[in-house]
Amino acid sequence: MEIDVDNRRVRIEAGVKWQQLTDELAKKGMRMIMPLLPPAGRSVLTDYLEREVPTNVVYDYGEPMQSLEVVWPTGEIFRMGSASVNGYPDSASKGANPSGPGIDFYRFVQGAQGTMGVVTWLNLKIESIPKIDKVFLAPVDDLAYAQDFLYRVLPRRIGQECLLLNNVDLAAIIAEKWPSDFESLRAALPPWTLVLVVSGLLRRPEEKIAYEENFLKQVVRNEFRKMEIQDNLPGVPGVGRKLLTLLRKPWPEDNTYWKNVWKGSSQSLFFIARPSATPLYADIVKKIVPQYGYPVNDVGMYIQPIEHNRACHMEFTFFYNPANAADKARIGDLYRNVAISLLNQGAFFSRPYGELAAMMYERASGYTMALKRLKKVFDPKNIMNPGNLCF
Amino acid sequence: MPKKQVSLDVRQLDNFVYDMSRCIKCKGCYWVEHTYMPGVNFSTRCPSNTWNDFDSYGAFGKMRIGMAVAEGRLPWTPKLLEIIYADPLCGACDVGCKRNLDLEIELSLEALRVKAVKDGAGPMPAHKKVAENIAKTHNQFGSPHESRKKWLSGDIQVASKTDVLYFVGCSASYLNPEIARATAKILNASGTPFMLMADEWCCGNTLYSVGMVDEAQALARRNIDAVKATGAKTVILSCAEGYRMWKADYPKMLNVATKDLGFQVMHLVEFADAMVKKGTLKPTKPVNARAAYHDSCSISRLADSWTPWSGERGWMGTVSPALKRRRGTEGLYAPPRNLLKAIPGINFVEMPRTRENAFCCGAGRGTKEAFPQLASFSAKHRLDEVKSVGAELLVSACPWCKNNFAQVAKETGNSVKVMDIAELILASVKG
Amino acid sequence: MAIVKEAYKALEAIVGPKYISDDPAICEGYRSGPGGYESGLGYERVMTKIPAVVILPRNTEEVQRIVKVCNRYKVPYVPYSTGFYGPRSHCHVDNELLVDLKRLNDFEIDEKHFYAVVGSGVVYSPLQEEAMKRGAYVVIGGGGAQASVIANLIGDGWSPLSHRIGLPHRRILGTEVVLPDGELLKLGTLAVGEDPFWGDGIGPDLRGLLRGYTGLRGCLGIVTKMAVKLLPFQPERLVPTGISPNTALALPEKRVKWVNYQMPSKEAQVKAMFEIGKAEVGGAVTKVPLFWRAIAKAESKEQFWEIWGKENADTIKNFHIVRVLFIGFTSEEQMQYDENVIGDIMKELGAITRPTKPSDESWIKNADSAGMWLMCGSYVSVDYVIETLSQAVVHGNSYADLKWKYTPPLMPDYGDPGWFQSFELGHQGYSEFLIYWDQDEDTTGVDHFYLETSKMNIKNRYYTSLLGPHQPLYLTGPKYGPNYHQWLLKIKDEFDPLWVSHPPVPLAHDAFVDKAEWMKPLKDWESPKIPTKY
C-alpha cells in the first residue's frame, strides 16, 4: 500500500482489504469514497473493479479508480493509464490517470468478473476526512416526492453521503440485538429514510455546513414542506451518529454481514436506473414477490443517487434461509422474474451476475458480439473464467 | 524568409496568398460568433454554406480553393465558378475570422472574383447581363434611363444646390419608389434641403461585387466627380449596398481613404437618428406592430471606412507599416434600433442573430441574379427566425433585403409584413 | 483520383446525388492545410491528400451503409466532423472517401438528468448555450467552441473547467458507433434500448474502444451519436456583450466570477493548486501563461509582438498568476465560502488579488481558441498531459529545456512553456505545451522537436499525450505498458480486418518517419514495414 497524500492517491494490491485500507488511511487523516458497508475482509480492489457505486455523491468526476496493473490471460504483465510509463512506480508519473495508453484498457477489465485478466494492483483517489459531519434524516413515505427533492438539491452540490434505505434494510443495518431490535425497528421505521450527511471539510468547515444547511432549509420551506429533514429520526434516537460511523467504515469482520443476519442468506438484485423510475420499480417488486409467497414487507430496498441524481443504483434484497432448499429455489425463481420485469421497464443491469448475464447479453446482441470479439484479442484460448458473462 | 511586398489591392490575388494559406478551419466564418450563439437553432451566419453543406461553400473551403487557384492547380469549371459566386459576400466570414485573427477573408473572396473575370471565366451569365444593362442604360435592370426620376412625386421638394445630396440608387428608382419617396419626404420633414444628381447612374455595386473591377472603377470615378461637381458635403443613401459602395468600395478602387473622398457618406438611418435626437424629426404617430429588425450586411459588417495600405510582410507574418484592419466595428447597429424604439406602438423584438451575427438575406452583390435559389433559401431561413420571435413586421434598411424577403414571404404564404425603415419612419412622421 | 464507379453508385444510392461529390473543386475544399492545427509541418505535407469523394450522410443508418460499401469495395475512408483537428483528421491515402458528418446534427436534451444527445455534427457552443438555458454547463475543450462535441470527447476535451470533471471520457453516456467493418455497436443503455442515459458497459465497458487518453483519430470506426453529461451550473444568465472582436460574457458577479491572483513564486503557484484541490472548492483553476495575456490584449500580430517583445526570461520568471473561476453552484453564500477559503490559501502563500474583469472572454464559451494562431500563424499543442500536479511540475522543466534547443524555429517563450492547472479537484494535474512557428520558415526543427519530445517523455518516464496515433507507435509502444501497441494493433486487426478505417492510422506517424527524409536520422527504434492491408 502506497499512500500519496499530496496527490490524494493510494495504490493497493489485490490482497488489501477494507479494514486495512480504512485504518491506514485514517492515520493520515484520509478516507475512501466507499460503497455501502463493504465487508472488512473483502478485497478493496475487487469492489472498484466491479464498479460498486459509492454512497458519497460529491464527485463531479466519476469514480475513484485510476490506473492499474493487470496480468493478461496470455501471462503478460501490463500497466494501464499513466502507470504504463516504463519503470513505474519509480517515475514522475504517479498513476493518477486511468486512461490509455492508446486505448482505454481499464474499461475492458472493469466489470469483467475476472474474464479479461487478473488485476494485481490499482491506484485510487482518496479524500480528506471531514472536520465536521452532520447527519440529516428524513422519513419518507412517498418515494416519488423524495426523488423530486433529490432532483432539486443534489445538483446544487449538497451533501457527502446521500442514500435512501427502506425500513427493512435500515433496520438490518442498525439492529444490534436480533431479532428483537430488528423487528421493532422494522415496524417503527418509516417506509423509507433519506440519509444525508452534510460535512465541513478542511477549511472553514462551519461555513460549509452553514451554507448547505441554509440552502436545505430554504428549499424545504419554499418547495418541499413535506420533507421533514432533521438531525434525528423520530422514534429512533441516535441513529444518525450510528449511521455515520457505519458509513465511513467497513462492516466489521467479526460481525455477520448485515444482509445475512436475519435469515442466514440473501440475494440482491441491483441495477442502474433513472431516479424517477424507482417508485415504479418498487411497485413492480411489491406486485411480484407475493406471487412467490415472499412477504412484501420482507424486501430490502436501497437507492443510491449518482452524480447530481442523473441516475441511481437501486438494489432489492431478498432474504432467505439457505438451509431450506425450497426457500432457496423460490428466491431463485422470484429473482429471475423480478429481473425480467424490471429489465422490461428500463432497469439497466450493468453488472449482471449469474443468469442476469444471459438475460442482458441476449438483449444486447450487438454489444455481445463486439464483446466476444474483444475477448478473443485478450484471451484467445478463453481460459479466464469461461462461462462467465457471455463467454 | 525574405520580406514580401503586399497590399490590400484585390486586383492581385497574390496579395492574399498569406491570408488564404493561414485559414485554420475554425469555421468562425460559418458559425454565429460563439459568445452570442443562440443555441442549436439559428446557429450559423454563412448563407452559402448553410445552403450547401459541402465545406467548399464556406469561406474556410474557399480559402483552400483560392490557394489552388492562385497556384494554378484548379482550372475554372462551372462548379468552381458556382463555389466562388454563390455567395452574397455578406462579410460574416470576414468579421467572424477577425474576432480572433487578422486574415483578410472578404478581400480574398473579392480578389478571387477579380481573377475569375481576368481569366475570362467569370462572372456568371446573369452578371454579364447586368453589366450590359449598366453600360447601355446606366441601371442594372435595363430600364429606360430617362425614367430614373419617375418616382419623384409632386409633394417632394428638391433643392437645386445645397449641402446634402440624396443618391437614390437603381433599386429605389425603378423597383421601390416607395423607399425613394419615403426617404425624400423624411428629409423634407426634418427641414433638410437635399439635391438629387442631375444625371444619376448606377453605383456599380454588382459590377464590383462580381469582380468587374475595371468597369466598376470607371463608374466610381464618374460618380465621385459628378458629386464633387455638385459641391455636396454629404451624400445620403437609403440603400445599404449603395452605402457600402460609396463609403468603402469606391475609396478601395481608387486607392484613397474614405475620409479623403471630399464628402461624407451617410445612410438614412444615421441621418434620421440624429434628426430625431435633435428634435427636427418627430415620429409621433403610432404604428402598432411587433417588429423585428434585420441588420442589412452592407451597413453592418461591411460598413467600415477604407484606408489604403501597402507594405511588407515578414517575420512570423507580421506586416509593416502597422495596419488597423477593418473588423466591422463601424456597423450602424444603434441608429435603426433607436429609431424603432422611438416610434410609438412599435413593440421591438430582437432576433436570435443580430448585428454582426445577422444572417444575410441572400440577395445582394449579384447573388439574386445568378443564384435565385440561394437568395430564396437565405430569405426563407431568415423569415423562420422572424417567426420564431413572433414578429408580424420585418424592417430592414436596404431595398434588396426588402424585395427578397417580400417575394419569399409571398411565395411561402408567410403573412409577415416587410417594410423598409424609411417607410416606417415616414408613417410615424406623416401618418 | 477516383474510387471505382460501382462504389460511387452504391454510395450515391445511399445519400442521393445532392450529398456526394467527386468534383475536384469540391474535394479541394477539403484539403487539410496549409493552415490550421499542426499544419504547415512535415506530417501534413507528407501524409495528407485531398479526398477522391466526399459524402454527407444524415444519420447512423446511412453511415453504416456507407461503411459497408467501403468494406465491400475496399474503399478507404476517414470520418470528419469539422476537420479542425488538422492533418490527422484528413485523408491520408489516394482514392479515399471523406465522410463528412456535419449533417448528423440532431440534438436532444434531458434537463432533469443532465445530459444531451448529440450527433457528430453538433459543436460545443450551441450545446453550451442550450445547457446554460437550463441551468447546466459543459466543459468546452481547449479546441474551442467550434469543435465537434463527439470528436472532442473521443479525442481530447479539457479546459480550466476540468478542475471539476477532468477526464472527458467520464462524460460519455449512451453512444452509437459504426465499427470499421460496418457493424453497429451501441454502448451503455443504448445497447438494450432507446434510452441513452447511462454509459457503463454490460460487464466490461466497450467505451474503452473509443479512445485511450487521447484519441484514435477515427481508425476504429465512426461515432454517430452520443449522450453527453452536462454539469449542474447556477441559475443566473451570462449575458453576451460587445461587438466583435471585443465580445464577452458579462458575469452575474454573485454567482460567477473570475479572480486573478498574483503569486510570489512558481512554487507558490503550484502549492495554491494543491491546496485549492484539497479544499475541494472552485469551478476552474489555471495558471495563465503570460503570452495568453498578450494575445488577449493584442488586436493584431504586430501588436502582439510589440507587447511580447518587451518580455524576457526574467519577467517570465517573476510572473505567476493563478486564475480561479468561482461558481456559486449552490447559492451566493456558497460562492462566498469558496472565496473565503481560497482567500485564506492565497493569504498563506503571500499572493495578491488583482482586479479582474467581471466578464468571460474565453473559457466558458471558449470563443477565442482561434487566437492561438494570431501570433505566428502556426500552432500545435505538442503535449498535453493529465497526470498528477507533481508530474506536471517536473515535466514542464524537462520540456522547457528541450524546447530551447529548437527555438528558433519555435517562437521564443522565454522559458514559459505553457498551461498548467489542477484537474478533478487536485487529484490530477494538467500541463499543456503549446508551440508556435512560422510555416514559411524551415520547419524541420519543429518536426524533430515533436519526436524528441516523445523520446524525452520516455526517457524521463513521464505520461504523455504523445501515444497512439500521435507519435510512431513502434517508438512509444514498447515503452508504455509495456507493448500497448501490440494490443492496439490486435484490436485494430480484429475490428478492421481490411484496414479501411482511416488508413494507415494508427501507424500514420510511423509511416511519416519512413517517408520523410529529414526524419530518418531520428529513427533509432525497430519497426516492421507498415502494412497496406486494403
CSV table of N, CA, C and O in Angstrom, one decimal, chain B residues 157-165 193-198 229-231:
chain,number,residue,atom,x,y,z
B,157,GLN,N,-40.0,68.3,-52.1
B,157,GLN,CA,-39.2,69.5,-52.5
B,157,GLN,C,-37.8,69.1,-52.7
B,157,GLN,O,-37.2,68.5,-51.8
B,158,VAL,N,-37.2,69.3,-53.9
B,158,VAL,CA,-35.8,69.1,-54.2
B,158,VAL,C,-35.1,70.4,-54.4
B,158,VAL,O,-35.6,71.2,-55.2
B,159,ALA,N,-34.0,70.6,-53.7
B,159,ALA,CA,-33.3,71.8,-53.8
B,159,ALA,C,-32.3,71.7,-55.0
B,159,ALA,O,-32.0,70.6,-55.5
B,160,SER,N,-32.0,72.8,-55.6
B,160,SER,CA,-31.1,72.8,-56.7
B,160,SER,C,-29.6,72.8,-56.3
B,160,SER,O,-28.8,72.2,-56.9
B,161,LYS,N,-29.3,73.5,-55.2
B,161,LYS,CA,-28.0,73.5,-54.7
B,161,LYS,C,-28.0,73.6,-53.2
B,161,LYS,O,-28.4,74.6,-52.6
B,162,THR,N,-27.4,72.6,-52.5
B,162,THR,CA,-27.4,72.6,-51.1
B,162,THR,C,-26.3,71.6,-50.6
B,162,THR,O,-25.6,71.0,-51.5
B,163,ASP,N,-26.1,71.4,-49.3
B,163,ASP,CA,-25.0,70.6,-48.8
B,163,ASP,C,-25.3,69.1,-48.9
B,163,ASP,O,-24.4,68.3,-49.0
B,164,VAL,N,-26.6,68.7,-48.9
B,164,VAL,CA,-26.9,67.3,-48.8
B,164,VAL,C,-27.4,66.8,-50.2
B,164,VAL,O,-28.2,67.5,-50.8
B,165,LEU,N,-26.8,65.7,-50.6
B,165,LEU,CA,-27.3,65.0,-51.8
B,165,LEU,C,-27.9,63.7,-51.5
B,165,LEU,O,-27.2,62.9,-50.8
B,193,PRO,N,-32.8,70.5,-46.6
B,193,PRO,CA,-32.9,70.6,-48.1
B,193,PRO,C,-31.9,69.6,-48.7
B,193,PRO,O,-30.8,69.3,-48.1
B,194,PHE,N,-32.3,69.0,-49.8
B,194,PHE,CA,-31.4,68.0,-50.4
B,194,PHE,C,-31.4,68.2,-52.0
B,194,PHE,O,-32.4,68.6,-52.5
B,195,MET,N,-30.3,67.7,-52.6
B,195,MET,CA,-30.3,67.7,-54.0
B,195,MET,C,-30.4,66.3,-54.5
B,195,MET,O,-30.2,65.3,-53.8
B,196,LEU,N,-30.7,66.1,-55.8
B,196,LEU,CA,-30.5,64.9,-56.4
B,196,LEU,C,-29.5,65.1,-57.5
B,196,LEU,O,-29.2,66.2,-57.9
B,197,MET,N,-28.9,64.0,-57.9
B,197,MET,CA,-27.9,64.1,-59.0
B,197,MET,C,-28.7,64.5,-60.3
B,197,MET,O,-29.7,63.9,-60.6
B,198,ALA,N,-28.1,65.4,-61.1
B,198,ALA,CA,-28.7,65.7,-62.3
B,198,ALA,C,-28.9,64.5,-63.2
B,198,ALA,O,-29.9,64.3,-63.8
B,229,ALA,N,-18.8,67.8,-58.3
B,229,ALA,CA,-19.3,68.9,-59.1
B,229,ALA,C,-20.5,69.6,-58.5
B,229,ALA,O,-20.7,70.8,-58.7
B,230,THR,N,-21.3,68.9,-57.7
B,230,THR,CA,-22.5,69.5,-57.1
B,230,THR,C,-22.1,70.3,-55.9
B,230,THR,O,-22.9,71.1,-55.4
B,231,GLY,N,-20.9,70.1,-55.4
B,231,GLY,CA,-20.5,70.8,-54.1
B,231,GLY,C,-21.1,70.1,-52.9
B,231,GLY,O,-21.0,70.7,-51.8
